[in-house]
């Protein structure tokens, strides 16, 4: 993870570095730092904690200079403290790094054998010390290029040099890096979002590329040290600037804007006059494709799991789902008639990106479902379906999950239609039902008051279980994940039918058990499983849209959701689970937008 920024300008850069670091904090927030250069002196400031802390330090002791680099850290090597925070500097060079240097132990040993002393526990410091060696007899560009060949692993780097007052060097292998252009100012940054307030002109480095920038020029070199040109992309205006507004935090804003998220996504893809889904340029012939493989991590993976049920129900395609970190190392038998679908909010998740690269190496067709359209995963796939959810800032994914499910749902019914596997009338009824979704989501959000009340039950409990069958099983997994990441309480998601095969042993008096049981073909089966839990003392929170009051007997609390077409229930059931995690975390006074140990964009494997 980690976020990096670099600015070469004709005016002081530290306040713009701080502003950009605030935007990059979603990538890591356990420490922060910057280094500026003035009169051949490197001014380094760093601290553990948030960018706010760094800002306070700069307020007392400013860092002057019209050239500088900054960093927000998500610790990989070494605890989050001031020493391990980036930049890592010597007398002659200062480095910020995103990624992991896999051969850092070997490199460290050989540097130590040469008498070099390390200050930190990080892998990054080997880069600084290797560079300092190379700089003894080489110019910066050559020194960087010759250092990079010694590194194994992934990196995006920002580097400044004591004796070269006007240049920043950036480099990329595995971790993303963008370059931004402006008048009298040029930038490097981990993403375009960090640069957007300063420029809308961007280029992206590819793996192996190095860039060297001054305030007036940018040059690019490929891994063979050959000078190359880059396309300059003009970023679209951000209609949806990420502001919290009246909300306590971004997560609550993002939960509550889901009806709009759904509306935007539906408007983007559904032609309302014809009740038709506009997906063009399928990378494979929809009639001859015989399999889809859905790949993602975390919440994005859960959207893949839900989609498996949709694809299987509406099409004759065979469907597999895979966690990207597993997929990338298995001996996969790739098939030309299979569509490999990659789901990622950020579009930068290292494992998902590597799984996509593996598919590309095997020359099979890929599709990405992303929120960030300028991301690496979007750029590398054969076909991109953006979810149009707007920036998601809260680390816990909420509205992006909804957008991912929406795209996957639309894709499943569109493929069924193109393959003549669904009756035209049924297809159009499904589209009409989809259009009702924003209003129904609005109604689900009204469950907040009841949820706030039940949230107290979780504070003193040992843990909790989330159960569901069919579409509701992945929703249970997602509910448990949200609770874990936000409130740091143990929670497990399980297929309700699996309880008696082991997990039932965990049920004891008062254990909160959340049962997701919409009115679908699994309903009665799930209810029987729920009774088995009640018989053993489990305290049930039932989430259902079967509003028969008898069902609620022996249930501590029922959240009644509106009726909806059966296959769309996952959209509604998700809402109370997000609210539950949110309110438990709020009661526990956790940092909701930035849960401990996590980061929004997981760019390390
Ligand atoms: C959980 C969460 C993570 C992400 C996962 C994949 O709330 O946000 O589990 O879903 O890290 O991230 P993306 O979607 O950016 O690939």
Coordinates of C-alpha atoms and ligand atoms in Angstrom, one line a residue:
X1 CA 0.0 0.0 0.0
X2 CA 1.4 3.5 0.9
X3 CA 0.9 6.6 -1.0
X4 CA 3.6 8.8 -2.6
X5 CA 3.6 12.3 -4.0
X6 CA 6.4 14.4 -5.5
X7 CA 6.2 18.0 -6.7
X8 CA 8.8 20.1 -8.7
X9 CA 7.7 23.7 -8.8
X10 CA 8.8 27.3 -8.8
X11 CA 7.2 28.0 -5.4
X12 CA 7.1 26.3 -2.0
X13 CA 5.7 22.8 -2.2
X14 CA 5.2 21.6 1.4
X15 CA 1.5 22.7 1.7
X16 CA 0.6 21.1 -1.6
X17 CA 2.4 17.9 -0.5
X18 CA 0.3 17.9 2.7
X19 CA -2.9 18.4 0.7
X20 CA -2.1 15.5 -1.6
X21 CA -1.0 13.3 1.3
X22 CA -4.5 13.8 2.8
X23 CA -6.0 12.5 -0.4
X24 CA -3.6 9.6 -0.3
X25 CA -4.4 8.6 3.3
X26 CA -6.8 6.0 2.1
X27 CA -3.7 4.0 1.0
X28 CA -2.1 4.0 4.5
X29 CA -2.3 6.1 7.6
X30 CA 0.0 4.7 10.2
X31 CA 2.8 7.3 9.6
X32 CA 3.6 10.2 7.3
X33 CA 6.5 12.2 6.1
X34 CA 8.0 14.5 3.5
X35 CA 11.4 15.8 2.4
X36 CA 11.9 19.1 0.6
X37 CA 15.1 20.4 -1.0
X38 CA 16.5 24.0 -0.6
X39 CA 20.0 25.2 -1.2
X40 CA 21.3 21.6 -1.4
X41 CA 19.9 20.7 2.0
X42 CA 17.3 17.9 2.4
X43 CA 14.7 18.9 5.0
X44 CA 13.1 15.7 6.3
X45 CA 10.0 15.7 8.6
X46 CA 8.2 12.6 9.6
X47 CA 6.1 11.1 12.3
X48 CA 4.0 8.1 13.3
X49 CA 0.2 8.7 13.0
X50 CA -1.8 10.7 10.6
X51 CA -1.0 13.5 8.1
X52 CA -2.6 15.9 10.5
X53 CA 0.3 15.2 12.9
X54 CA 2.8 15.9 10.2
X55 CA 1.0 19.2 9.4
X56 CA 1.4 20.2 13.1
X57 CA 5.1 19.5 13.0
X58 CA 5.4 21.6 9.8
X59 CA 3.5 24.4 11.4
X60 CA 6.1 24.6 14.2
X61 CA 9.2 23.9 11.9
X62 CA 8.3 24.6 8.2
X63 CA 10.1 22.6 5.4
X64 CA 11.2 25.2 2.8
X65 CA 11.8 24.3 -0.8
X66 CA 10.3 24.3 -4.3
X67 CA 10.9 20.5 -4.8
X68 CA 9.8 17.7 -2.5
X69 CA 8.4 14.2 -2.0
X70 CA 5.9 13.0 0.6
X71 CA 4.6 9.6 1.8
X72 CA 1.8 8.0 3.8
X73 CA 2.7 4.6 5.1
X74 CA 1.0 1.3 5.6
X75 CA 3.6 -0.7 7.5
X76 CA 5.0 -3.9 5.9
X77 CA 8.6 -4.0 7.3
X78 CA 8.9 -2.6 10.8
X79 CA 6.4 -1.1 13.2
X80 CA 4.7 2.2 12.5
X81 CA 7.0 4.7 14.2
X82 CA 8.9 7.8 13.3
X83 CA 12.1 6.1 12.3
X84 CA 10.4 3.6 10.0
X85 CA 8.3 6.4 8.4
X86 CA 9.3 7.6 4.9
X87 CA 11.2 9.3 3.4
X88 CA 14.4 7.4 4.1
X89 CA 17.3 9.7 3.5
X90 CA 21.1 9.8 3.6
X91 CA 23.3 12.9 3.2
X92 CA 22.8 12.7 -0.6
X93 CA 19.4 11.2 -1.4
X94 CA 15.9 10.9 -0.1
X95 CA 13.4 8.1 -1.1
X96 CA 9.7 7.4 -0.7
X97 CA 8.5 3.9 -1.6
X98 CA 5.3 2.1 -2.1
X99 CA 5.5 -1.7 -2.4
X100 CA 7.8 -4.5 -1.0
X101 CA 11.4 -5.2 -1.8
X102 CA 11.5 -9.0 -1.6
X103 CA 15.2 -9.4 -1.6
X104 CA 15.8 -6.7 1.1
X105 CA 17.3 -9.1 3.6
X106 CA 20.0 -10.2 1.2
X107 CA 20.7 -6.7 0.0
X108 CA 20.8 -5.5 3.6
X109 CA 23.3 -8.2 4.6
X110 CA 25.6 -7.3 1.8
X111 CA 25.4 -3.6 2.5
X112 CA 26.1 -4.3 6.2
X113 CA 29.1 -6.4 5.2
X114 CA 30.4 -3.3 3.5
X115 CA 30.1 -1.4 6.8
X116 CA 26.8 0.4 6.0
X117 CA 24.6 1.2 9.0
X118 CA 20.8 1.0 8.9
X119 CA 18.6 3.3 10.9
X120 CA 15.2 1.7 10.3
X121 CA 13.7 -1.8 10.0
X122 CA 12.2 -1.0 6.6
X123 CA 13.0 -2.7 3.2
X124 CA 13.0 0.8 1.7
X125 CA 16.3 1.8 3.4
X126 CA 18.2 -0.6 1.2
X127 CA 17.2 1.4 -1.8
X128 CA 18.4 4.6 -0.2
X129 CA 21.8 3.1 0.7
X130 CA 22.2 1.4 -2.7
X131 CA 21.5 4.7 -4.4
X132 CA 23.9 6.6 -2.2
X133 CA 26.6 4.1 -3.4
X134 CA 25.7 4.5 -7.0
X135 CA 25.6 8.2 -6.8
X136 CA 29.3 8.3 -5.8
X137 CA 30.2 8.0 -9.5
X138 CA 27.0 8.3 -11.5
X139 CA 24.4 10.9 -12.4
X140 CA 21.0 10.5 -10.7
X141 CA 19.2 8.8 -13.7
X142 CA 21.9 6.2 -14.2
X143 CA 22.3 5.7 -10.5
X144 CA 18.5 5.0 -10.2
X145 CA 18.4 2.7 -13.3
X146 CA 21.4 0.7 -12.0
X147 CA 19.8 0.4 -8.5
X148 CA 16.5 -0.8 -9.9
X149 CA 18.0 -3.9 -11.5
X150 CA 19.2 -5.1 -8.1
X151 CA 15.7 -4.9 -6.6
X152 CA 13.2 -7.8 -6.6
X153 CA 9.6 -7.2 -5.7
X154 CA 7.3 -4.3 -6.3
X155 CA 7.8 -0.6 -6.0
X156 CA 6.8 2.9 -7.0
X157 CA 9.5 5.3 -6.0
X158 CA 9.9 9.1 -5.6
X159 CA 13.5 10.3 -5.2
X160 CA 15.2 13.6 -4.7
X161 CA 18.9 14.3 -4.7
X162 CA 20.9 16.8 -2.5
X163 CA 23.2 17.9 -5.3
X164 CA 20.6 18.2 -8.0
X165 CA 18.2 20.9 -6.8
X166 CA 15.7 20.7 -9.6
X167 CA 14.9 17.0 -10.3
X168 CA 12.6 14.3 -8.9
X169 CA 12.9 10.8 -10.2
X170 CA 10.0 8.4 -10.2
X171 CA 10.0 4.7 -11.0
X172 CA 7.5 1.9 -11.2
X173 CA 7.5 -1.9 -11.1
X174 CA 4.2 -3.4 -9.8
X175 CA 2.9 -0.5 -7.8
X176 CA 1.1 2.3 -9.6
X177 CA 2.6 5.7 -10.4
X178 CA 1.1 8.6 -12.3
X179 CA 2.8 11.8 -13.6
X180 CA 0.9 15.1 -13.7
X181 CA 1.7 18.2 -15.8
X182 CA 1.0 21.9 -15.0
X183 CA 2.5 25.3 -15.8
X184 CA 5.8 25.7 -13.9
X185 CA 5.0 22.6 -11.9
X186 CA 5.1 18.8 -12.5
X187 CA 4.1 15.9 -10.2
X188 CA 4.3 12.3 -9.5
X189 CA 1.7 10.6 -7.4
X190 CA 0.3 7.1 -6.5
X191 CA -2.9 8.0 -8.2
X192 CA -4.6 10.7 -10.2
X193 CA -7.0 11.5 -7.3
X194 CA -4.0 12.9 -5.4
X195 CA -3.1 15.1 -8.3
X196 CA -6.6 16.2 -9.4
X197 CA -6.7 19.4 -7.5
X198 CA -3.4 20.5 -9.2
X199 CA -3.9 19.2 -12.7
X200 CA -6.1 17.2 -15.1
X201 CA -3.2 16.2 -17.4
X202 CA -1.9 12.8 -16.5
X203 CA 0.3 10.0 -17.8
X204 CA 0.8 6.6 -16.3
X205 CA 4.1 4.8 -15.9
X206 CA 4.2 1.2 -17.0
X207 CA 6.2 -1.5 -15.2
X208 CA 9.9 -0.9 -15.7
X209 CA 9.4 2.8 -16.6
X210 CA 11.4 5.6 -14.9
X211 CA 10.6 9.3 -15.2
X212 CA 12.7 12.4 -14.4
X213 CA 10.9 15.6 -13.9
X214 CA 11.7 19.3 -13.3
X215 CA 9.2 22.1 -12.9
X216 CA 9.3 22.6 -16.7
X217 CA 9.9 19.1 -18.2
X218 CA 9.2 15.4 -17.9
X219 CA 11.2 12.6 -19.6
X220 CA 10.4 8.9 -19.6
X221 CA 12.6 5.9 -20.0
X222 CA 11.7 2.2 -20.3
X223 CA 13.4 -0.7 -18.6
X224 CA 16.0 -0.8 -21.4
X225 CA 17.0 2.8 -20.6
X226 CA 15.4 3.9 -23.9
X227 CA 13.8 7.3 -23.9
X228 CA 10.1 6.9 -24.6
X229 CA 7.0 9.2 -25.1
X230 CA 3.8 8.9 -23.1
X231 CA 0.3 9.7 -24.0
X232 CA -1.1 12.6 -21.9
X233 CA -4.7 11.8 -20.7
X234 CA -7.1 14.5 -19.8
X235 CA -9.0 13.5 -16.7
X236 CA -12.8 14.1 -16.6
X237 CA -14.2 16.7 -14.2
X238 CA -15.0 15.0 -10.9
X239 CA -18.8 15.6 -10.6
X240 CA -18.8 13.8 -7.3
X241 CA -16.0 15.6 -5.4
X242 CA -15.5 13.6 -2.2
X243 CA -16.8 15.8 0.6
X244 CA -18.4 14.6 3.9
X245 CA -21.1 17.2 3.9
X246 CA -23.2 16.9 7.1
X247 CA -22.3 13.3 7.7
X248 CA -20.2 12.3 10.7
X249 CA -17.8 10.4 8.4
X250 CA -17.4 9.2 4.8
X251 CA -18.7 5.7 5.6
X252 CA -22.1 6.9 6.7
X253 CA -22.3 9.2 3.7
X254 CA -21.4 6.3 1.4
X255 CA -24.0 4.0 3.0
X256 CA -26.7 6.6 2.7
X257 CA -25.9 7.6 -0.9
X258 CA -26.4 4.1 -2.1
X259 CA -29.9 4.9 -3.6
X260 CA -28.1 7.5 -5.8
X261 CA -25.3 5.1 -6.6
X262 CA -27.8 2.6 -7.8
X263 CA -29.7 5.3 -9.8
X264 CA -26.5 6.5 -11.5
X265 CA -25.3 3.1 -12.4
X266 CA -28.8 2.1 -13.7
X267 CA -29.0 5.4 -15.7
X268 CA -25.6 4.7 -17.1
X269 CA -26.4 1.3 -18.5
X270 CA -30.1 0.9 -18.9
X271 CA -31.9 2.4 -21.8
X272 CA -35.2 3.2 -20.1
X273 CA -37.2 3.8 -23.3
X274 CA -36.5 0.2 -24.5
X275 CA -35.9 -1.6 -21.2
X276 CA -32.6 -2.7 -22.6
X277 CA -29.1 -2.9 -21.1
X278 CA -26.4 -1.2 -23.1
X279 CA -23.3 -3.2 -23.0
X280 CA -21.2 -3.1 -26.2
X281 CA -18.0 -4.6 -27.4
X282 CA -18.1 -7.9 -25.6
X283 CA -14.5 -9.2 -25.9
X284 CA -15.9 -12.7 -26.8
X285 CA -18.9 -13.9 -28.7
X286 CA -21.6 -14.1 -26.0
X287 CA -23.1 -17.1 -27.8
X288 CA -19.9 -19.2 -27.8
X289 CA -18.4 -18.3 -24.4
X290 CA -19.0 -21.3 -22.2
X291 CA -17.6 -20.2 -18.8
X292 CA -17.0 -17.2 -16.6
X293 CA -14.4 -17.0 -13.8
X294 CA -15.0 -14.2 -11.3
X295 CA -12.0 -12.9 -9.4
X296 CA -11.5 -10.4 -6.6
X297 CA -10.4 -9.8 -3.0
X298 CA -12.4 -9.1 0.2
X299 CA -15.7 -7.4 -0.4
X300 CA -15.1 -7.4 -4.2
X301 CA -14.8 -11.2 -3.9
X302 CA -18.1 -11.3 -2.1
X303 CA -19.7 -9.6 -5.0
X304 CA -18.3 -12.3 -7.2
X305 CA -19.8 -15.0 -4.9
X306 CA -23.3 -13.4 -5.2
X307 CA -22.9 -13.2 -9.0
X308 CA -22.1 -16.9 -9.2
X309 CA -25.7 -17.6 -8.2
X310 CA -27.1 -15.1 -10.8
X311 CA -25.0 -16.4 -13.7
X312 CA -25.9 -20.0 -12.8
X313 CA -29.6 -19.1 -12.5
X314 CA -30.0 -17.1 -15.7
X315 CA -27.4 -18.7 -18.0
X316 CA -26.1 -22.1 -18.9
X317 CA -22.5 -20.9 -18.4
X318 CA -20.4 -22.7 -15.9
X319 CA -19.1 -20.3 -13.2
X320 CA -16.1 -20.3 -11.0
X321 CA -15.2 -17.8 -8.4
X322 CA -11.7 -17.2 -7.1
X323 CA -9.8 -15.1 -4.5
X324 CA -7.2 -13.3 -6.5
X325 CA -4.3 -14.1 -4.2
X326 CA -5.1 -17.8 -4.6
X327 CA -5.8 -17.7 -8.4
X328 CA -2.5 -16.1 -9.2
X329 CA -0.4 -19.0 -7.8
X330 CA -2.6 -22.0 -8.9
X331 CA -2.0 -24.2 -12.0
X332 CA -5.0 -22.8 -13.8
X333 CA -6.1 -24.4 -17.0
X334 CA -6.9 -21.4 -19.1
X335 CA -9.6 -21.6 -21.7
X336 CA -10.1 -19.3 -24.7
X337 CA -13.9 -19.7 -24.5
X338 CA -13.9 -18.4 -20.9
X339 CA -14.4 -14.8 -19.8
X340 CA -12.2 -13.8 -16.9
X341 CA -13.9 -11.1 -14.8
X342 CA -11.9 -9.0 -12.4
X343 CA -13.8 -7.0 -9.8
X344 CA -12.0 -4.2 -7.9
X345 CA -13.2 -0.9 -6.4
X346 CA -9.8 0.7 -6.6
X347 CA -8.5 -1.1 -9.7
X348 CA -5.1 -1.2 -8.0
X349 CA -5.3 -4.3 -5.8
X350 CA -2.0 -6.0 -6.2
X351 CA -3.3 -9.6 -6.2
X352 CA -6.2 -8.8 -8.5
X353 CA -3.9 -7.0 -10.8
X354 CA -1.4 -9.9 -10.9
X355 CA -4.2 -12.4 -11.5
X356 CA -5.3 -10.2 -14.5
X357 CA -1.7 -10.1 -15.8
X358 CA -1.5 -13.9 -15.6
X359 CA -4.7 -14.1 -17.8
X360 CA -3.1 -11.7 -20.2
X361 CA 0.0 -13.8 -20.4
X362 CA -2.2 -16.8 -21.2
X363 CA -3.9 -14.8 -23.9
X364 CA -7.4 -15.2 -22.6
X365 CA -10.1 -12.5 -22.6
X366 CA -10.6 -10.3 -19.6
X367 CA -13.1 -7.9 -18.3
X368 CA -12.7 -5.5 -15.3
X369 CA -15.5 -4.1 -13.1
X370 CA -14.0 -1.1 -11.4
X371 CA -14.9 2.1 -9.7
X372 CA -11.6 4.0 -10.6
X373 CA -11.6 4.1 -14.4
X374 CA -8.0 5.4 -14.6
X375 CA -6.7 2.5 -12.6
X376 CA -4.2 -0.2 -13.7
X377 CA -6.8 -3.0 -13.7
X378 CA -9.2 -0.9 -15.9
X379 CA -6.3 0.0 -18.3
X380 CA -5.1 -3.6 -18.6
X381 CA -8.3 -5.5 -19.2
X382 CA -9.8 -6.1 -22.6
X383 CA -13.1 -4.8 -21.6
X384 CA -14.0 -2.3 -18.8
X385 CA -17.3 -1.9 -17.0
X386 CA -17.1 1.1 -14.6
X387 CA -19.6 1.1 -11.7
X388 CA -19.8 4.9 -11.6
X389 CA -20.1 5.0 -7.8
X390 CA -18.0 8.1 -7.4
X391 CA -15.0 8.2 -5.0
X392 CA -15.3 5.8 -2.1
X393 CA -13.2 7.2 0.7
X394 CA -14.2 5.1 3.8
X395 CA -11.9 2.1 3.9
X396 CA -14.8 -0.3 4.3
X397 CA -16.4 -0.8 1.0
X398 CA -20.1 -0.1 0.9
X399 CA -21.4 1.7 -2.1
X400 CA -18.8 0.1 -4.4
X401 CA -20.1 -3.4 -3.3
X402 CA -23.5 -2.3 -4.4
X403 CA -22.2 -1.0 -7.7
X404 CA -20.2 -4.2 -8.3
X405 CA -23.3 -6.4 -7.6
X406 CA -25.3 -4.2 -9.9
X407 CA -22.9 -4.5 -12.8
X408 CA -22.6 -8.2 -12.3
X409 CA -26.4 -8.6 -12.2
X410 CA -26.8 -6.6 -15.4
X411 CA -24.1 -8.6 -17.0
X412 CA -25.7 -11.9 -16.0
X413 CA -29.1 -11.1 -17.5
X414 CA -27.6 -9.4 -20.5
X415 CA -25.6 -12.5 -21.3
X416 CA -28.7 -14.6 -20.8
X417 CA -30.5 -12.5 -23.2
X418 CA -27.8 -12.5 -25.9
X419 CA -27.5 -16.2 -25.5
X420 CA -31.3 -16.6 -25.8
X421 CA -31.4 -18.3 -22.4
X422 CA -34.0 -16.0 -20.9
X423 CA -37.4 -15.2 -22.2
X424 CA -37.5 -11.6 -23.6
X425 CA -40.4 -10.7 -21.4
X426 CA -38.7 -12.0 -18.3
X427 CA -35.6 -10.1 -19.2
X428 CA -37.5 -6.9 -19.5
X429 CA -39.4 -7.5 -16.3
X430 CA -36.1 -8.0 -14.6
X431 CA -34.9 -4.6 -16.0
X432 CA -38.1 -3.0 -14.8
X433 CA -37.6 -4.5 -11.3
X434 CA -34.0 -3.1 -11.3
X435 CA -35.3 0.4 -11.9
X436 CA -37.3 0.1 -8.6
X437 CA -34.1 -0.6 -6.7
X438 CA -33.1 3.0 -5.7
X439 CA -36.5 3.6 -4.0
X440 CA -36.4 0.3 -2.2
X441 CA -32.8 0.9 -1.0
X442 CA -34.1 4.2 0.4
X443 CA -36.7 2.3 2.5
X444 CA -34.0 -0.1 3.8
X445 CA -32.0 2.8 5.1
X446 CA -34.9 3.5 7.4
X447 CA -33.9 0.4 9.4
X448 CA -31.1 2.5 11.0
X449 CA -33.0 3.3 14.2
X450 CA -33.8 -0.3 15.0
X451 CA -30.2 -1.3 14.1
X452 CA -28.8 1.3 16.5
X453 CA -30.8 -0.3 19.2
X454 CA -29.6 -3.9 18.5
X455 CA -26.0 -2.7 18.1
X456 CA -25.6 -2.6 21.9
X457 CA -26.0 -6.4 22.0
X458 CA -22.6 -6.8 20.3
X459 CA -20.5 -4.7 22.7
X460 CA -20.1 -7.4 25.4
X461 CA -20.5 -10.5 23.3
X462 CA -17.6 -12.9 22.6
X463 CA -18.3 -12.8 18.9
X464 CA -21.2 -13.2 16.5
X465 CA -22.3 -15.3 13.5
X466 CA -23.9 -14.3 10.2
X467 CA -25.9 -16.9 8.5
X468 CA -27.6 -17.2 5.1
X469 CA -28.3 -19.6 2.2
X470 CA -28.1 -19.0 -1.6
X471 CA -27.5 -15.4 -2.5
X472 CA -27.7 -14.6 1.2
X473 CA -24.7 -16.7 2.1
X474 CA -22.2 -14.3 0.5
X475 CA -24.2 -11.4 2.0
X476 CA -23.7 -13.0 5.4
X477 CA -19.9 -13.2 4.7
X478 CA -19.9 -9.6 3.8
X479 CA -21.9 -8.6 6.9
X480 CA -19.3 -10.5 9.1
X481 CA -16.4 -8.8 7.2
X482 CA -17.8 -5.4 7.7
X483 CA -18.3 -6.0 11.4
X484 CA -14.8 -7.3 11.9
X485 CA -13.0 -4.6 10.0
X486 CA -14.9 -1.7 11.6
X487 CA -15.5 -2.8 15.2
X488 CA -12.5 -5.3 15.6
X489 CA -15.0 -7.8 17.0
X490 CA -14.8 -11.4 15.9
X491 CA -17.6 -12.4 13.5
X492 CA -18.1 -15.4 11.2
X493 CA -20.2 -15.7 8.1
X494 CA -21.5 -19.2 7.4
X495 CA -23.9 -21.0 5.0
X496 CA -26.8 -21.6 7.4
X497 CA -26.9 -25.3 6.3
X498 CA -23.4 -25.9 7.4
X499 CA -23.9 -25.0 11.1
X500 CA -24.6 -28.5 12.2
X501 CA -21.3 -29.6 10.7
X502 CA -19.2 -27.8 13.3
X503 CA -19.9 -24.2 14.0
X504 CA -23.1 -24.9 16.0
X505 CA -20.7 -25.8 18.9
X506 CA -20.0 -22.1 19.2
X507 CA -23.6 -21.2 20.0
X508 CA -24.2 -20.4 23.6
X509 CA -26.6 -18.3 25.6
X510 CA -26.8 -14.8 24.3
X511 CA -24.5 -15.1 21.3
X512 CA -25.7 -12.7 18.6
X513 CA -26.6 -14.5 15.4
X514 CA -27.7 -12.6 12.4
X515 CA -29.9 -14.6 10.0
X516 CA -30.4 -13.2 6.5
X517 CA -33.5 -14.9 5.2
X518 CA -35.3 -13.1 2.4
X519 CA -38.5 -14.6 1.0
X520 CA -36.8 -16.9 -1.5
X521 CA -36.6 -20.7 -2.2
X522 CA -34.2 -21.1 0.8
X523 CA -36.4 -19.2 3.2
X524 CA -37.9 -22.2 5.1
X525 CA -34.7 -24.1 5.2
X526 CA -32.9 -21.1 6.7
X527 CA -35.6 -20.7 9.3
X528 CA -35.1 -24.3 10.4
X529 CA -31.4 -23.6 10.8
X530 CA -32.3 -20.5 12.8
X531 CA -34.5 -22.6 15.1
X532 CA -31.6 -24.9 15.8
X533 CA -29.6 -21.8 16.8
X534 CA -32.4 -20.5 19.0
X535 CA -32.7 -23.9 20.7
X536 CA -29.1 -23.5 21.8
X537 CA -29.4 -20.0 23.2
X538 CA -28.4 -17.9 20.2
X539 CA -29.9 -14.3 20.2
X540 CA -31.3 -13.8 16.7
X541 CA -31.4 -10.7 14.6
X542 CA -33.5 -11.7 11.6
X543 CA -33.3 -9.8 8.4
X544 CA -36.1 -10.7 6.1
X545 CA -38.8 -9.5 3.7
X546 CA -41.2 -12.2 4.6
X547 CA -43.3 -10.1 6.9
X548 CA -45.4 -12.9 8.4
X549 CA -45.3 -12.1 12.1
X550 CA -45.3 -15.7 13.3
X551 CA -41.8 -16.0 11.9
X552 CA -40.5 -13.6 14.4
X553 CA -41.4 -15.7 17.4
X554 CA -38.4 -16.4 19.6
X555 CA -36.4 -13.9 17.6
X556 CA -34.9 -11.0 19.5
X557 CA -35.3 -8.6 16.7
X558 CA -36.5 -8.6 13.2
X559 CA -35.6 -6.1 10.5
X560 CA -38.4 -6.1 7.9
X561 CA -37.3 -5.2 4.4
X562 CA -39.5 -4.3 1.5
X563 CA -40.6 -7.0 -1.0
X564 CA -38.5 -7.3 -4.1
X565 CA -38.0 -9.6 -7.0
X566 CA -36.3 -12.6 -5.4
X567 CA -32.9 -12.5 -7.2
X568 CA -32.5 -8.8 -6.1
X569 CA -32.7 -9.5 -2.4
X570 CA -28.9 -9.3 -1.9
X571 CA -29.0 -5.5 -2.6
X572 CA -31.5 -4.9 0.2
X573 CA -30.2 -7.3 2.8
X574 CA -26.7 -5.7 2.6
X575 CA -28.0 -2.4 3.9
X576 CA -28.9 -3.3 7.5
X577 CA -25.6 -5.3 7.8
X578 CA -23.6 -2.2 6.8
X579 CA -25.5 -0.2 9.3
X580 CA -25.0 -2.7 12.0
X581 CA -21.2 -2.8 11.5
X582 CA -21.3 1.0 11.4
X583 CA -23.2 1.4 14.6
X584 CA -21.3 -1.2 16.6
X585 CA -18.1 0.6 15.6
X586 CA -19.6 4.0 16.5
X587 CA -20.5 2.7 20.0
X588 CA -17.0 1.4 20.4
X589 CA -15.6 4.8 19.3
X590 CA -13.6 3.1 16.6
X591 CA -12.1 5.1 13.7
X592 CA -14.8 4.4 11.2
X593 CA -13.2 5.7 8.0
X594 CA -9.8 4.4 8.8
X595 CA -10.0 1.1 10.7
X596 CA -6.7 0.0 12.3
X597 CA -4.2 -2.0 10.3
X598 CA -6.1 -1.5 7.0
X599 CA -5.9 0.7 3.9
X600 CA -8.2 1.4 1.1
X601 CA -6.0 0.4 -1.8
X602 CA -4.1 -2.9 -1.2
X603 CA -1.1 -2.5 -3.5
X604 CA 1.0 -5.1 -1.8
X605 CA 0.4 -8.8 -2.1
Ligands
LIG1 C1 -13.6 -4.4 2.8 C2 -12.8 -3.9 1.8 C3 -11.8 -4.8 1.2 C4 -11.7 -4.6 -0.3 C5 -10.5 -5.4 -0.9 C6 -10.4 -5.3 -2.4 O1 -14.6 -3.5 3.2 O2 -12.9 -2.8 1.4 O3 -12.0 -6.1 1.5 O4 -12.9 -5.0 -0.9 O5 -9.3 -5.0 -0.4 O6 -10.3 -4.0 -2.8 P1 -10.6 -3.5 -4.3 O7 -12.1 -3.6 -4.5 O8 -10.1 -2.1 -4.3 O9 -9.8 -4.4 -5.2

